[in-house]
Amino acid sequence: TNPTTGLIYLEGSSPNSKIDIFSMDGKLVKSINYTENVDLSRLKNGVYLLRVSSERKVNTLRIIKNQ
């Protein structure tokens, strides 16, 4: 759900996917291997780009994080 207070649930991604989270100024703030849920609770409130990269495709999502 967007906006989120912390957890984002991902469906349909490959288990070999990599997840990168960027601030809106382009800085990488978190990078993890695939998981069905991503915990953003430690990030400051704001807008982030979540990029899910697999062997076949790259998806980018805009995420709004609120407390």
Coordinates of C-alpha atoms in Angstrom, one line a residue:
T1 CA 0.0 0.0 0.0
N2 CA 1.2 3.4 -0.8
P3 CA 1.9 5.4 1.3
T4 CA 3.5 3.0 3.8
T5 CA 4.5 3.3 7.4
G6 CA 7.1 0.6 7.1
L7 CA 6.5 -2.7 5.4
I8 CA 6.1 -3.2 1.7
Y9 CA 5.0 -6.5 0.3
L10 CA 6.3 -7.6 -3.1
E11 CA 4.6 -10.2 -5.2
G12 CA 5.6 -11.8 -8.5
S13 CA 9.3 -11.1 -8.3
S14 CA 12.0 -13.7 -8.9
P15 CA 13.8 -15.2 -5.9
N16 CA 17.0 -14.0 -7.6
S17 CA 15.9 -10.4 -7.6
K18 CA 17.9 -7.6 -6.0
I19 CA 16.1 -4.7 -4.4
D20 CA 17.6 -1.2 -4.3
I21 CA 16.0 1.8 -2.6
F22 CA 17.0 5.3 -3.6
S23 CA 16.2 8.7 -2.2
M24 CA 14.8 11.2 -4.6
D25 CA 18.2 12.8 -5.0
G26 CA 19.5 9.5 -6.4
K27 CA 21.4 8.3 -3.3
L28 CA 21.3 4.5 -2.6
V29 CA 19.9 4.2 0.9
K30 CA 19.3 0.4 1.1
S31 CA 20.2 -2.6 -1.0
I32 CA 19.0 -6.1 -0.2
N33 CA 18.5 -9.5 -1.9
Y34 CA 14.9 -10.5 -2.7
T35 CA 12.4 -10.9 0.1
E36 CA 8.6 -10.8 0.0
N37 CA 8.5 -7.9 2.3
V38 CA 10.8 -4.9 2.6
D39 CA 11.1 -3.0 5.9
L40 CA 11.3 0.8 5.5
S41 CA 10.6 1.6 9.1
R42 CA 14.1 2.9 9.7
L43 CA 14.0 5.3 6.8
K44 CA 13.0 9.0 7.3
N45 CA 9.6 10.1 6.0
G46 CA 9.7 11.0 2.3
V47 CA 9.5 9.7 -1.2
Y48 CA 11.8 6.9 -2.4
L49 CA 12.3 4.9 -5.6
L50 CA 12.3 1.1 -5.1
R51 CA 14.0 -0.8 -7.9
V52 CA 13.5 -4.5 -8.3
S53 CA 16.1 -6.0 -10.7
S54 CA 16.0 -9.6 -12.0
E55 CA 17.6 -11.4 -14.9
R56 CA 14.7 -10.6 -17.2
K57 CA 13.5 -7.1 -16.2
V58 CA 13.8 -4.1 -13.9
N59 CA 10.8 -2.5 -12.2
T60 CA 10.9 0.8 -10.4
L61 CA 8.2 1.9 -8.0
R62 CA 7.7 5.3 -6.3
I63 CA 7.1 4.8 -2.5
I64 CA 5.9 7.3 0.0
K65 CA 7.0 6.6 3.5
N66 CA 5.0 8.2 6.4
Q67 CA 5.1 7.5 10.1

